[in-house]
């Protein structure tokens, strides 16, 4: 008799493992199938967590090199020990993946190691076949299936990723030495975060971007300011250009680059090239076609607002259904999906999901951008406040950037907030809570903010939305 579950989640990333834990909390017999050999998905193993470990280490290295002197701290020689930095990152990943394994045990969620596919569709008793690393296939039966298989790197035509000279975000986490020159293709989140790491460690970094601006989903003014700050740090940008080919050789990589709008091609050389032009849904080998699960033209599994696919009892969450490819979006979908499977009502407010870029300063945005409000014809007030006018930012010696709040002109409800500045990712969370409660900018302005705090920038931006900022 095969093992039987109420819910089998395919994929142990932030969407999948959280979904299984929540399902177990609600009394369902749950299992997670994962083929990577470690839980936590792309985010924990080769994404969010290792990149943040390197961002933190490289930030400290840069501070020691360039900021200590102004604080009256003399250091005679700052040396980079890259192997130790990389080993520390691996250790951080291990602590996180093992932590997730512990959480599954604690919640009595079965952890099935192997690659899963939907083997037979049978309402109330779907069959999932799992192949382990020795090639042995075991079948499990489950009432519900949750597809949480995540995403993979989008390839760029004409460019072969070898993870040595031409790397994806995964290869960019394990470079054995600092390249003299690094070209990043794509000025999105990965490009700017990993580009920052290697620039801080000493690489000359040039970012080539197809569009005329960086960080496409962010607010326009924030994008411009972020570019200026990153340029000041030494990062170079070639905007409105596309890479059409790459040749690798002993001396590095030669890229063919053309203006995006057409024109003469030229070559650009680099020791290492990072391809970061986006990610696409991962659905290969899951048996979706055989199961009759509808996949969109762009490759995403189609699911309704209850995460139900077109096949009864088969659900999908996270990167594989599209939308913002963010771990925290996947996590919240996992919780909501488990609650729906358990007969509860649950939903996600997609208007209050923050996006954060962990450069320094950080970049964070939530809700609507000014461009989106203009396009929708919504009248709004805008309040802005710079970090240069914040006492704590000055005390920290960290004054680049500003915060901006967008509020409905009629109701004063907060419609969006965008920040480039120190700890922007943490600061934006008070606005996330405010937006969840349908708060007005006056609500934020009248909330007593402790002094001296970077968060006073958010309060002052809220005051500025009513033209009554106090400290500028
Ligand atoms: P992205 O979608 O953020 O950025 C890709 C960039 O590449 C865009 O600016 C695009 O215009 C550009 N591009 C596309 N084709 C190009 C070409 N041929 N030549 C030059 N530029 C080109 O994708 P990215 O950075 O690869 O990240 C993938 C996903 O992972 C994103 O959805 C992101 O949200 C997520 N992620 C989130 C992080 C965070 O929350 N901090 C960190 C890292 C990734």
Short mmCIF file of C-alpha atoms and ligand atoms in Angstrom, two decimals:
data_model
loop_
_atom_site.label_atom_id
_atom_site.label_comp_id
_atom_site.label_asym_id
_atom_site.label_seq_id
_atom_site.Cartn_x
_atom_site.Cartn_y
_atom_site.Cartn_z
CA UNK A 1 0.00 0.00 0.00
CA UNK A 2 1.48 3.40 -0.94
CA UNK A 3 1.84 6.08 1.76
CA UNK A 4 -1.20 8.35 1.73
CA UNK A 5 -1.31 12.08 2.52
CA UNK A 6 -3.89 14.85 2.65
CA UNK A 7 -1.48 17.15 0.81
CA UNK A 8 1.79 16.61 -1.04
CA UNK A 9 3.69 19.79 -1.84
CA UNK A 10 6.09 19.52 -4.77
CA UNK A 11 9.05 21.80 -4.05
CA UNK A 12 10.66 22.68 -0.71
CA UNK A 13 11.27 26.40 -1.30
CA UNK A 14 9.81 29.25 0.79
CA UNK A 15 6.39 28.71 -0.81
CA UNK A 16 6.36 24.92 -0.54
CA UNK A 17 7.76 24.23 2.92
CA UNK A 18 5.70 27.01 4.50
CA UNK A 19 2.55 25.67 2.81
CA UNK A 20 3.22 22.21 4.26
CA UNK A 21 3.87 23.56 7.77
CA UNK A 22 0.65 25.60 7.73
CA UNK A 23 -1.30 22.60 6.40
CA UNK A 24 0.10 20.45 9.22
CA UNK A 25 -0.76 23.14 11.80
CA UNK A 26 -4.35 22.93 10.53
CA UNK A 27 -4.44 19.16 11.00
CA UNK A 28 -3.65 17.90 7.49
CA UNK A 29 -1.19 15.05 6.92
CA UNK A 30 1.40 16.82 4.78
CA UNK A 31 4.56 15.98 2.86
CA UNK A 32 7.13 18.03 0.95
CA UNK A 33 9.03 16.52 -1.99
CA UNK A 34 12.39 18.13 -2.78
CA UNK A 35 15.07 16.96 -5.23
CA UNK A 36 17.89 19.42 -4.40
CA UNK A 37 19.17 17.44 -1.42
CA UNK A 38 18.47 20.43 0.85
CA UNK A 39 15.31 22.32 1.78
CA UNK A 40 14.72 26.04 1.23
CA UNK A 41 14.69 26.22 -2.57
CA UNK A 42 16.55 28.72 -4.72
CA UNK A 43 16.14 31.44 -2.07
CA UNK A 44 17.88 29.63 0.75
CA UNK A 45 20.43 27.65 -1.25
CA UNK A 46 21.53 29.84 -4.16
CA UNK A 47 19.53 33.08 -3.88
CA UNK A 48 18.37 35.40 -1.10
CA UNK A 49 20.40 33.92 1.77
CA UNK A 50 23.88 33.35 0.26
CA UNK A 51 23.68 36.66 -1.62
CA UNK A 52 22.82 38.49 1.58
CA UNK A 53 25.71 36.80 3.38
CA UNK A 54 28.08 38.08 0.67
CA UNK A 55 26.41 41.50 0.60
CA UNK A 56 26.97 41.83 4.35
CA UNK A 57 30.60 40.64 4.18
CA UNK A 58 31.45 42.86 1.21
CA UNK A 59 29.69 45.82 2.88
CA UNK A 60 31.88 45.41 5.96
CA UNK A 61 34.97 45.16 3.75
CA UNK A 62 34.00 48.38 1.96
CA UNK A 63 33.27 50.14 5.26
CA UNK A 64 36.65 49.10 6.65
CA UNK A 65 38.36 50.34 3.50
CA UNK A 66 36.52 53.61 2.98
CA UNK A 67 34.38 54.64 5.98
CA UNK A 68 36.35 53.83 9.13
CA UNK A 69 38.80 56.73 8.70
CA UNK A 70 36.01 59.34 8.88
CA UNK A 71 34.93 57.80 12.22
CA UNK A 72 38.45 58.17 13.56
CA UNK A 73 39.32 54.50 13.25
CA UNK A 74 42.69 53.81 11.72
CA UNK A 75 43.27 50.44 10.12
CA UNK A 76 46.69 49.81 8.70
CA UNK A 77 45.85 47.16 6.13
CA UNK A 78 42.49 45.68 5.21
CA UNK A 79 42.93 42.37 3.44
CA UNK A 80 40.38 40.24 1.67
CA UNK A 81 40.25 36.56 2.56
CA UNK A 82 37.80 35.40 -0.10
CA UNK A 83 37.86 31.66 0.78
CA UNK A 84 36.80 32.49 4.37
CA UNK A 85 34.10 34.87 3.11
CA UNK A 86 32.70 32.17 0.80
CA UNK A 87 32.93 29.48 3.49
CA UNK A 88 31.03 31.70 5.92
CA UNK A 89 28.32 32.14 3.30
CA UNK A 90 28.08 28.34 2.88
CA UNK A 91 27.79 27.94 6.63
CA UNK A 92 24.95 30.49 6.77
CA UNK A 93 23.12 28.53 4.05
CA UNK A 94 23.62 25.28 5.98
CA UNK A 95 22.22 26.76 9.19
CA UNK A 96 19.11 27.87 7.28
CA UNK A 97 18.50 24.63 5.35
CA UNK A 98 18.98 22.56 8.51
CA UNK A 99 16.67 24.91 10.36
CA UNK A 100 13.93 24.24 7.80
CA UNK A 101 14.45 20.47 8.13
CA UNK A 102 14.01 20.86 11.89
CA UNK A 103 10.80 22.88 11.36
CA UNK A 104 9.33 20.14 9.16
CA UNK A 105 10.10 17.51 11.82
CA UNK A 106 8.67 19.71 14.56
CA UNK A 107 5.43 20.06 12.61
CA UNK A 108 5.34 16.36 11.61
CA UNK A 109 5.63 17.13 7.90
CA UNK A 110 7.16 14.24 5.92
CA UNK A 111 10.26 15.23 3.91
CA UNK A 112 10.47 13.06 0.79
CA UNK A 113 13.81 13.35 -1.05
CA UNK A 114 13.60 13.00 -4.82
CA UNK A 115 12.04 14.45 -7.99
CA UNK A 116 8.24 14.32 -8.08
CA UNK A 117 5.84 14.12 -10.98
CA UNK A 118 2.08 13.85 -11.12
CA UNK A 119 1.72 10.21 -12.19
CA UNK A 120 -2.07 9.79 -12.15
CA UNK A 121 -4.92 12.23 -11.78
CA UNK A 122 -7.71 10.79 -9.66
CA UNK A 123 -9.92 13.18 -7.73
CA UNK A 124 -9.42 12.59 -4.00
CA UNK A 125 -6.50 10.19 -4.60
CA UNK A 126 -3.94 11.69 -6.97
CA UNK A 127 -0.77 9.66 -7.45
CA UNK A 128 2.65 11.27 -7.17
CA UNK A 129 5.72 9.33 -8.32
CA UNK A 130 9.03 10.33 -6.70
CA UNK A 131 12.36 9.27 -8.19
CA UNK A 132 15.25 9.32 -5.70
CA UNK A 133 18.91 9.95 -6.61
CA UNK A 134 19.47 6.21 -7.18
CA UNK A 135 16.67 6.17 -9.77
CA UNK A 136 14.18 4.25 -7.61
CA UNK A 137 10.60 5.42 -8.07
CA UNK A 138 8.08 5.36 -5.21
CA UNK A 139 4.41 6.23 -5.55
CA UNK A 140 2.43 8.21 -2.99
CA UNK A 141 -1.29 8.95 -2.88
CA UNK A 142 -2.71 12.32 -1.90
CA UNK A 143 -6.00 14.19 -1.80
CA UNK A 144 -4.39 17.49 -2.73
CA UNK A 145 -1.26 18.37 -4.68
CA UNK A 146 0.41 21.77 -4.36
CA UNK A 147 2.84 22.58 -7.17
CA UNK A 148 5.55 24.87 -5.79
CA UNK A 149 8.38 24.06 -8.19
CA UNK A 150 9.67 27.64 -8.44
CA UNK A 151 11.67 29.18 -11.25
CA UNK A 152 14.92 28.89 -13.18
CA UNK A 153 17.28 31.33 -14.90
CA UNK A 154 16.01 32.73 -18.21
CA UNK A 155 18.66 31.99 -20.82
CA UNK A 156 19.83 34.68 -23.25
CA UNK A 157 19.94 33.61 -26.91
CA UNK A 158 23.50 33.40 -28.22
CA UNK A 159 25.03 33.12 -24.75
CA UNK A 160 25.95 29.84 -23.07
CA UNK A 161 26.25 29.91 -19.30
CA UNK A 162 29.28 27.79 -18.25
CA UNK A 163 29.16 28.98 -14.59
CA UNK A 164 32.88 29.83 -14.82
CA UNK A 165 33.42 32.73 -17.22
CA UNK A 166 29.76 33.29 -18.06
CA UNK A 167 27.79 32.81 -14.88
CA UNK A 168 24.21 32.93 -13.63
CA UNK A 169 23.41 34.18 -10.14
CA UNK A 170 24.42 30.71 -8.87
CA UNK A 171 27.94 30.92 -10.35
CA UNK A 172 28.28 34.54 -9.18
CA UNK A 173 28.08 33.26 -5.58
CA UNK A 174 31.16 31.04 -5.91
CA UNK A 175 33.74 32.93 -8.01
CA UNK A 176 37.10 31.67 -6.71
CA UNK A 177 38.81 35.03 -7.24
CA UNK A 178 37.72 38.62 -7.69
CA UNK A 179 37.51 39.30 -11.46
CA UNK A 180 39.34 42.40 -12.64
CA UNK A 181 36.37 43.22 -14.84
CA UNK A 182 32.80 42.00 -14.50
CA UNK A 183 30.05 42.72 -17.00
CA UNK A 184 26.52 42.23 -15.73
CA UNK A 185 23.78 41.74 -18.30
CA UNK A 186 20.53 43.08 -16.84
CA UNK A 187 20.12 45.97 -14.38
CA UNK A 188 17.49 44.13 -12.34
CA UNK A 189 17.62 42.96 -8.75
CA UNK A 190 20.20 40.19 -9.19
CA UNK A 191 22.43 42.29 -11.45
CA UNK A 192 22.63 45.18 -8.99
CA UNK A 193 22.99 43.03 -5.86
CA UNK A 194 25.69 40.67 -7.19
CA UNK A 195 27.31 43.53 -9.14
CA UNK A 196 27.59 45.42 -5.82
CA UNK A 197 29.22 42.44 -4.08
CA UNK A 198 32.01 42.08 -6.65
CA UNK A 199 32.51 45.84 -7.09
CA UNK A 200 33.00 46.22 -3.34
CA UNK A 201 35.54 43.40 -3.42
CA UNK A 202 37.50 45.17 -6.16
CA UNK A 203 36.05 44.30 -9.59
CA UNK A 204 35.39 46.97 -12.21
CA UNK A 205 31.68 46.44 -12.86
CA UNK A 206 29.74 47.49 -15.96
CA UNK A 207 26.02 46.80 -16.18
CA UNK A 208 24.47 46.48 -19.63
CA UNK A 209 20.71 47.01 -19.66
CA UNK A 210 18.24 46.68 -22.53
CA UNK A 211 15.89 49.39 -21.24
CA UNK A 212 16.78 53.08 -20.84
CA UNK A 213 16.63 52.77 -17.06
CA UNK A 214 17.55 50.36 -14.25
CA UNK A 215 15.22 48.38 -11.93
CA UNK A 216 12.17 48.33 -14.24
CA UNK A 217 9.37 47.75 -11.68
CA UNK A 218 10.50 50.52 -9.32
CA UNK A 219 9.25 54.13 -9.13
CA UNK A 220 10.94 56.34 -11.76
CA UNK A 221 12.44 58.91 -9.42
CA UNK A 222 13.80 56.18 -7.15
CA UNK A 223 15.35 54.41 -10.15
CA UNK A 224 17.18 57.58 -11.24
CA UNK A 225 18.48 58.35 -7.77
CA UNK A 226 19.60 54.73 -7.27
CA UNK A 227 21.53 54.84 -10.53
CA UNK A 228 23.25 58.07 -9.47
CA UNK A 229 24.24 56.60 -6.11
CA UNK A 230 25.55 53.36 -7.64
CA UNK A 231 27.52 55.37 -10.22
CA UNK A 232 29.04 57.41 -7.41
CA UNK A 233 30.17 54.09 -5.88
CA UNK A 234 31.92 53.23 -9.16
CA UNK A 235 29.42 51.01 -10.96
CA UNK A 236 29.15 51.82 -14.67
CA UNK A 237 25.94 51.58 -16.70
CA UNK A 238 25.36 51.12 -20.41
CA UNK A 239 21.62 51.60 -20.84
CA UNK A 240 19.51 50.95 -23.96
CA UNK A 241 21.90 48.24 -25.15
CA UNK A 242 21.46 44.56 -25.86
CA UNK A 243 23.97 41.75 -25.85
CA UNK A 244 23.67 39.59 -28.94
CA UNK A 245 26.57 37.19 -28.61
CA UNK A 246 29.46 36.02 -26.45
CA UNK A 247 32.78 34.32 -27.11
CA UNK A 248 34.90 32.86 -24.34
CA UNK A 249 38.67 32.50 -24.54
CA UNK A 250 41.79 32.32 -22.37
CA UNK A 251 41.71 36.09 -21.85
CA UNK A 252 38.09 36.33 -20.86
CA UNK A 253 34.78 36.92 -22.57
CA UNK A 254 34.09 39.09 -25.63
CA UNK A 255 30.50 40.27 -25.87
CA UNK A 256 28.80 41.70 -28.92
CA UNK A 257 26.66 44.66 -27.88
CA UNK A 258 24.18 46.63 -29.99
CA UNK A 259 21.96 49.63 -29.27
CA UNK A 260 18.55 48.21 -28.29
CA UNK A 261 16.86 50.41 -30.93
CA UNK A 262 19.21 49.18 -33.65
CA UNK A 263 22.59 50.43 -34.86
CA UNK A 264 26.21 49.43 -35.16
CA UNK A 265 27.47 46.56 -33.00
CA UNK A 266 30.59 46.83 -30.87
CA UNK A 267 32.51 44.49 -28.60
CA UNK A 268 32.94 44.64 -24.85
CA UNK A 269 35.39 42.41 -22.97
CA UNK A 270 35.32 41.15 -19.41
CA UNK A 271 36.97 38.51 -17.24
CA UNK A 272 33.56 37.32 -16.07
CA UNK A 273 30.02 37.95 -17.35
CA UNK A 274 26.94 37.60 -15.15
CA UNK A 275 23.68 36.93 -17.00
CA UNK A 276 20.76 38.29 -14.93
CA UNK A 277 17.93 38.92 -17.37
CA UNK A 278 15.14 37.39 -15.32
CA UNK A 279 13.73 34.02 -14.30
CA UNK A 280 11.05 31.76 -15.78
CA UNK A 281 8.72 29.16 -14.29
CA UNK A 282 10.20 25.71 -13.71
CA UNK A 283 7.76 23.02 -14.89
CA UNK A 284 9.99 20.48 -16.69
CA UNK A 285 9.32 16.82 -15.88
CA UNK A 286 6.44 17.47 -13.48
CA UNK A 287 4.00 15.52 -15.67
CA UNK A 288 1.77 18.56 -16.10
CA UNK A 289 0.89 17.91 -19.73
CA UNK A 290 -0.11 14.31 -18.98
CA UNK A 291 -2.10 15.52 -15.97
CA UNK A 292 -3.86 18.11 -18.14
CA UNK A 293 -2.73 21.10 -16.04
CA UNK A 294 -2.96 24.32 -18.07
CA UNK A 295 0.28 26.23 -18.53
CA UNK A 296 0.19 29.77 -20.04
CA UNK A 297 2.03 30.78 -23.22
CA UNK A 298 4.71 32.36 -21.01
CA UNK A 299 5.20 29.03 -19.23
CA UNK A 300 3.46 29.77 -15.91
CA UNK A 301 0.96 27.34 -14.36
CA UNK A 302 -2.47 28.94 -14.49
CA UNK A 303 -4.17 29.13 -11.10
CA UNK A 304 -7.20 31.10 -9.85
CA UNK A 305 -7.32 33.38 -6.78
CA UNK A 306 -7.66 30.25 -4.62
CA UNK A 307 -4.50 28.77 -6.23
CA UNK A 308 -6.65 26.05 -7.86
CA UNK A 309 -5.43 24.93 -11.30
CA UNK A 310 -7.89 23.66 -13.90
CA UNK A 311 -7.48 20.12 -12.46
CA UNK A 312 -9.51 19.39 -9.32
CA UNK A 313 -7.33 18.94 -6.25
CA UNK A 314 -4.18 20.29 -7.92
CA UNK A 315 -3.05 23.71 -6.69
CA UNK A 316 -0.05 25.91 -7.51
CA UNK A 317 1.79 28.71 -5.66
CA UNK A 318 4.92 30.86 -5.84
CA UNK A 319 7.21 31.68 -8.78
CA UNK A 320 5.68 28.91 -10.91
CA UNK A 321 2.36 30.83 -11.14
CA UNK A 322 4.06 34.14 -11.98
CA UNK A 323 3.47 37.60 -10.54
CA UNK A 324 6.22 39.05 -8.38
CA UNK A 325 8.98 36.42 -8.10
CA UNK A 326 9.62 36.99 -4.43
CA UNK A 327 10.16 34.52 -1.60
CA UNK A 328 7.76 36.39 0.72
CA UNK A 329 5.02 36.45 -1.92
CA UNK A 330 5.44 32.66 -2.35
CA UNK A 331 5.42 32.18 1.43
CA UNK A 332 2.16 34.10 1.87
CA UNK A 333 0.61 32.17 -1.03
CA UNK A 334 1.70 28.93 0.68
CA UNK A 335 -0.07 29.94 3.90
CA UNK A 336 -3.21 31.08 2.08
CA UNK A 337 -3.32 27.91 -0.04
CA UNK A 338 -2.99 25.63 3.02
CA UNK A 339 -5.77 27.57 4.75
CA UNK A 340 -8.03 27.25 1.71
CA UNK A 341 -7.33 23.48 1.51
CA UNK A 342 -8.33 23.23 5.17
CA UNK A 343 -11.66 24.87 4.52
CA UNK A 344 -10.77 28.38 5.72
CA UNK A 345 -11.12 31.64 3.84
CA UNK A 346 -7.82 33.30 2.98
CA UNK A 347 -6.50 35.78 0.49
CA UNK A 348 -3.43 37.79 -0.47
CA UNK A 349 -3.32 41.57 -0.77
CA UNK A 350 -0.97 41.86 -3.75
CA UNK A 351 -1.01 45.66 -3.38
CA UNK A 352 0.89 45.48 -0.11
CA UNK A 353 3.87 43.29 -1.02
CA UNK A 354 7.17 45.13 -0.70
CA UNK A 355 9.99 44.64 -3.18
CA UNK A 356 13.47 45.21 -1.79
CA UNK A 357 16.84 45.45 -3.50
CA UNK A 358 19.66 44.77 -1.05
CA UNK A 359 22.27 47.08 -2.49
CA UNK A 360 23.63 49.73 -0.12
CA UNK A 361 21.78 51.96 0.20
CA UNK A 362 18.82 49.60 -0.13
CA UNK A 363 15.93 50.25 -2.49
CA UNK A 364 12.38 49.38 -1.45
CA UNK A 365 8.96 49.91 -2.94
CA UNK A 366 5.39 48.98 -2.02
CA UNK A 367 2.04 49.69 -3.66
CA UNK A 368 1.69 51.94 -6.67
CA UNK A 369 4.48 53.94 -8.29
CA UNK A 370 3.89 57.52 -9.49
CA UNK A 371 3.95 56.21 -13.07
CA UNK A 372 1.18 53.68 -12.28
CA UNK A 373 -0.99 56.30 -10.55
CA UNK A 374 -0.62 58.70 -13.48
CA UNK A 375 -1.51 55.97 -15.94
CA UNK A 376 -4.57 54.99 -13.89
CA UNK A 377 -5.63 58.66 -13.68
CA UNK A 378 -5.69 58.61 -9.88
CA UNK A 379 -5.11 62.01 -8.23
CA UNK A 380 -2.49 61.76 -5.49
CA UNK A 381 -0.39 63.79 -3.09
CA UNK A 382 3.28 63.14 -2.80
CA UNK A 383 5.46 63.69 0.25
CA UNK A 384 9.25 63.34 0.13
CA UNK A 385 12.00 63.54 2.69
CA UNK A 386 15.78 63.10 2.24
CA UNK A 387 18.09 61.15 4.53
CA UNK A 388 20.47 64.16 4.57
CA UNK A 389 17.94 65.89 6.85
CA UNK A 390 17.69 62.95 9.28
CA UNK A 391 19.82 63.19 12.41
CA UNK A 392 20.43 59.47 12.78
CA UNK A 393 21.49 59.12 9.12
CA UNK A 394 23.97 61.95 9.66
CA UNK A 395 25.24 60.33 12.89
CA UNK A 396 25.69 57.07 10.99
CA UNK A 397 27.39 58.82 8.06
CA UNK A 398 24.82 57.26 5.77
CA UNK A 399 22.84 60.05 4.13
CA UNK A 400 22.28 58.96 0.51
CA UNK A 401 18.67 58.66 -0.62
CA UNK A 402 15.12 59.72 0.23
CA UNK A 403 11.67 58.37 1.07
CA UNK A 404 8.48 59.21 -0.72
CA UNK A 405 4.87 58.50 0.19
CA UNK A 406 2.02 58.60 -2.27
CA UNK A 407 -1.45 59.22 -0.84
CA UNK A 408 -4.86 59.45 -2.47
CA UNK A 409 -5.66 63.16 -3.02
CA UNK A 410 -9.28 62.72 -1.88
CA UNK A 411 -9.08 60.20 0.96
CA UNK A 412 -5.41 60.51 2.00
CA UNK A 413 -5.16 56.68 1.95
CA UNK A 414 -1.56 55.53 1.43
CA UNK A 415 -1.27 54.13 -2.09
CA UNK A 416 2.47 53.56 -2.24
CA UNK A 417 5.82 54.20 -0.64
CA UNK A 418 9.26 54.17 -2.23
CA UNK A 419 12.58 54.50 -0.49
CA UNK A 420 16.19 54.49 -1.49
CA UNK A 421 18.32 54.77 1.59
CA UNK A 422 19.96 52.98 4.50
CA UNK A 423 17.84 50.03 5.72
CA UNK A 424 15.06 50.96 3.27
CA UNK A 425 13.88 47.32 3.32
CA UNK A 426 13.23 47.48 7.07
CA UNK A 427 11.79 51.00 6.98
CA UNK A 428 9.17 50.13 4.38
CA UNK A 429 7.58 47.51 6.60
CA UNK A 430 5.76 50.10 8.73
CA UNK A 431 4.13 51.28 5.53
CA UNK A 432 3.20 47.67 4.67
CA UNK A 433 1.36 47.40 8.00
CA UNK A 434 -0.22 50.82 7.47
CA UNK A 435 -1.43 49.81 4.00
CA UNK A 436 -2.83 46.51 5.33
CA UNK A 437 -4.90 48.58 7.77
CA UNK A 438 -5.97 50.99 5.03
CA UNK A 439 -4.15 53.84 6.81
CA UNK A 440 -3.92 57.44 5.64
CA UNK A 441 -0.66 59.36 5.39
CA UNK A 442 -1.93 61.38 8.39
CA UNK A 443 -2.10 58.12 10.40
CA UNK A 444 1.61 57.55 9.73
CA UNK A 445 2.42 61.23 10.40
CA UNK A 446 0.58 61.15 13.76
CA UNK A 447 2.24 57.89 14.88
CA UNK A 448 4.97 58.81 17.36
CA UNK A 449 8.28 57.72 15.82
CA UNK A 450 11.16 57.17 18.25
CA UNK A 451 14.05 59.61 17.95
CA UNK A 452 16.72 59.42 16.65
CA UNK A 453 15.69 56.84 14.07
CA UNK A 454 16.04 56.40 10.34
CA UNK A 455 12.29 55.69 10.32
CA UNK A 456 11.58 59.35 11.05
CA UNK A 457 12.21 59.80 7.33
CA UNK A 458 8.97 57.88 6.66
CA UNK A 459 7.07 60.01 9.18
CA UNK A 460 8.44 63.22 7.64
CA UNK A 461 7.53 62.01 4.14
CA UNK A 462 3.99 61.42 5.43
CA UNK A 463 3.94 64.94 6.91
CA UNK A 464 5.27 66.29 3.61
CA UNK A 465 2.32 64.70 1.78
CA UNK A 466 0.25 67.34 3.67
CA UNK A 467 2.94 70.00 3.09
CA UNK A 468 3.86 70.14 6.77
CA UNK A 469 7.22 68.41 7.12
CA UNK A 470 8.95 69.69 10.25
CA UNK A 471 12.63 69.10 9.66
CA UNK A 472 13.20 70.48 6.20
P1 LIG B 1 14.79 41.17 -13.21
O1 LIG B 1 13.54 40.89 -13.93
O2 LIG B 1 14.77 41.84 -11.89
O3 LIG B 1 15.76 42.07 -14.14
C1 LIG B 1 16.19 41.65 -15.40
C2 LIG B 1 16.71 42.86 -16.15
O4 LIG B 1 17.34 42.41 -17.34
C3 LIG B 1 15.62 43.81 -16.59
O5 LIG B 1 16.00 45.13 -16.24
C4 LIG B 1 15.56 43.62 -18.10
O6 LIG B 1 15.16 44.79 -18.78
C5 LIG B 1 17.00 43.26 -18.42
N1 LIG B 1 17.18 42.52 -19.67
C6 LIG B 1 16.40 41.55 -20.18
N2 LIG B 1 16.92 41.09 -21.33
C7 LIG B 1 18.07 41.79 -21.56
C8 LIG B 1 19.07 41.77 -22.59
N3 LIG B 1 18.99 40.93 -23.59
N4 LIG B 1 20.12 42.63 -22.51
C9 LIG B 1 20.21 43.49 -21.45
N5 LIG B 1 19.29 43.55 -20.45
C10 LIG B 1 18.23 42.70 -20.50
O7 LIG B 1 15.55 39.74 -13.14
P2 LIG B 1 16.75 39.23 -12.26
O8 LIG B 1 17.56 40.34 -11.71
O9 LIG B 1 17.41 38.19 -13.09
O10 LIG B 1 16.01 38.53 -11.04
C11 LIG B 1 15.14 37.42 -11.28
C12 LIG B 1 14.03 37.37 -10.27
O11 LIG B 1 14.53 37.06 -8.98
C13 LIG B 1 13.30 38.69 -10.20
O12 LIG B 1 11.93 38.45 -10.37
C14 LIG B 1 13.59 39.20 -8.82
O13 LIG B 1 12.48 39.84 -8.24
C15 LIG B 1 13.98 37.96 -8.03
N6 LIG B 1 14.99 38.32 -7.06
C16 LIG B 1 14.61 39.05 -5.98
C17 LIG B 1 15.54 39.49 -5.08
C18 LIG B 1 15.10 40.34 -3.94
O14 LIG B 1 13.92 40.33 -3.62
N7 LIG B 1 15.98 41.11 -3.33
C19 LIG B 1 16.97 39.19 -5.24
C20 LIG B 1 17.26 38.48 -6.45
C21 LIG B 1 16.28 38.06 -7.31
#
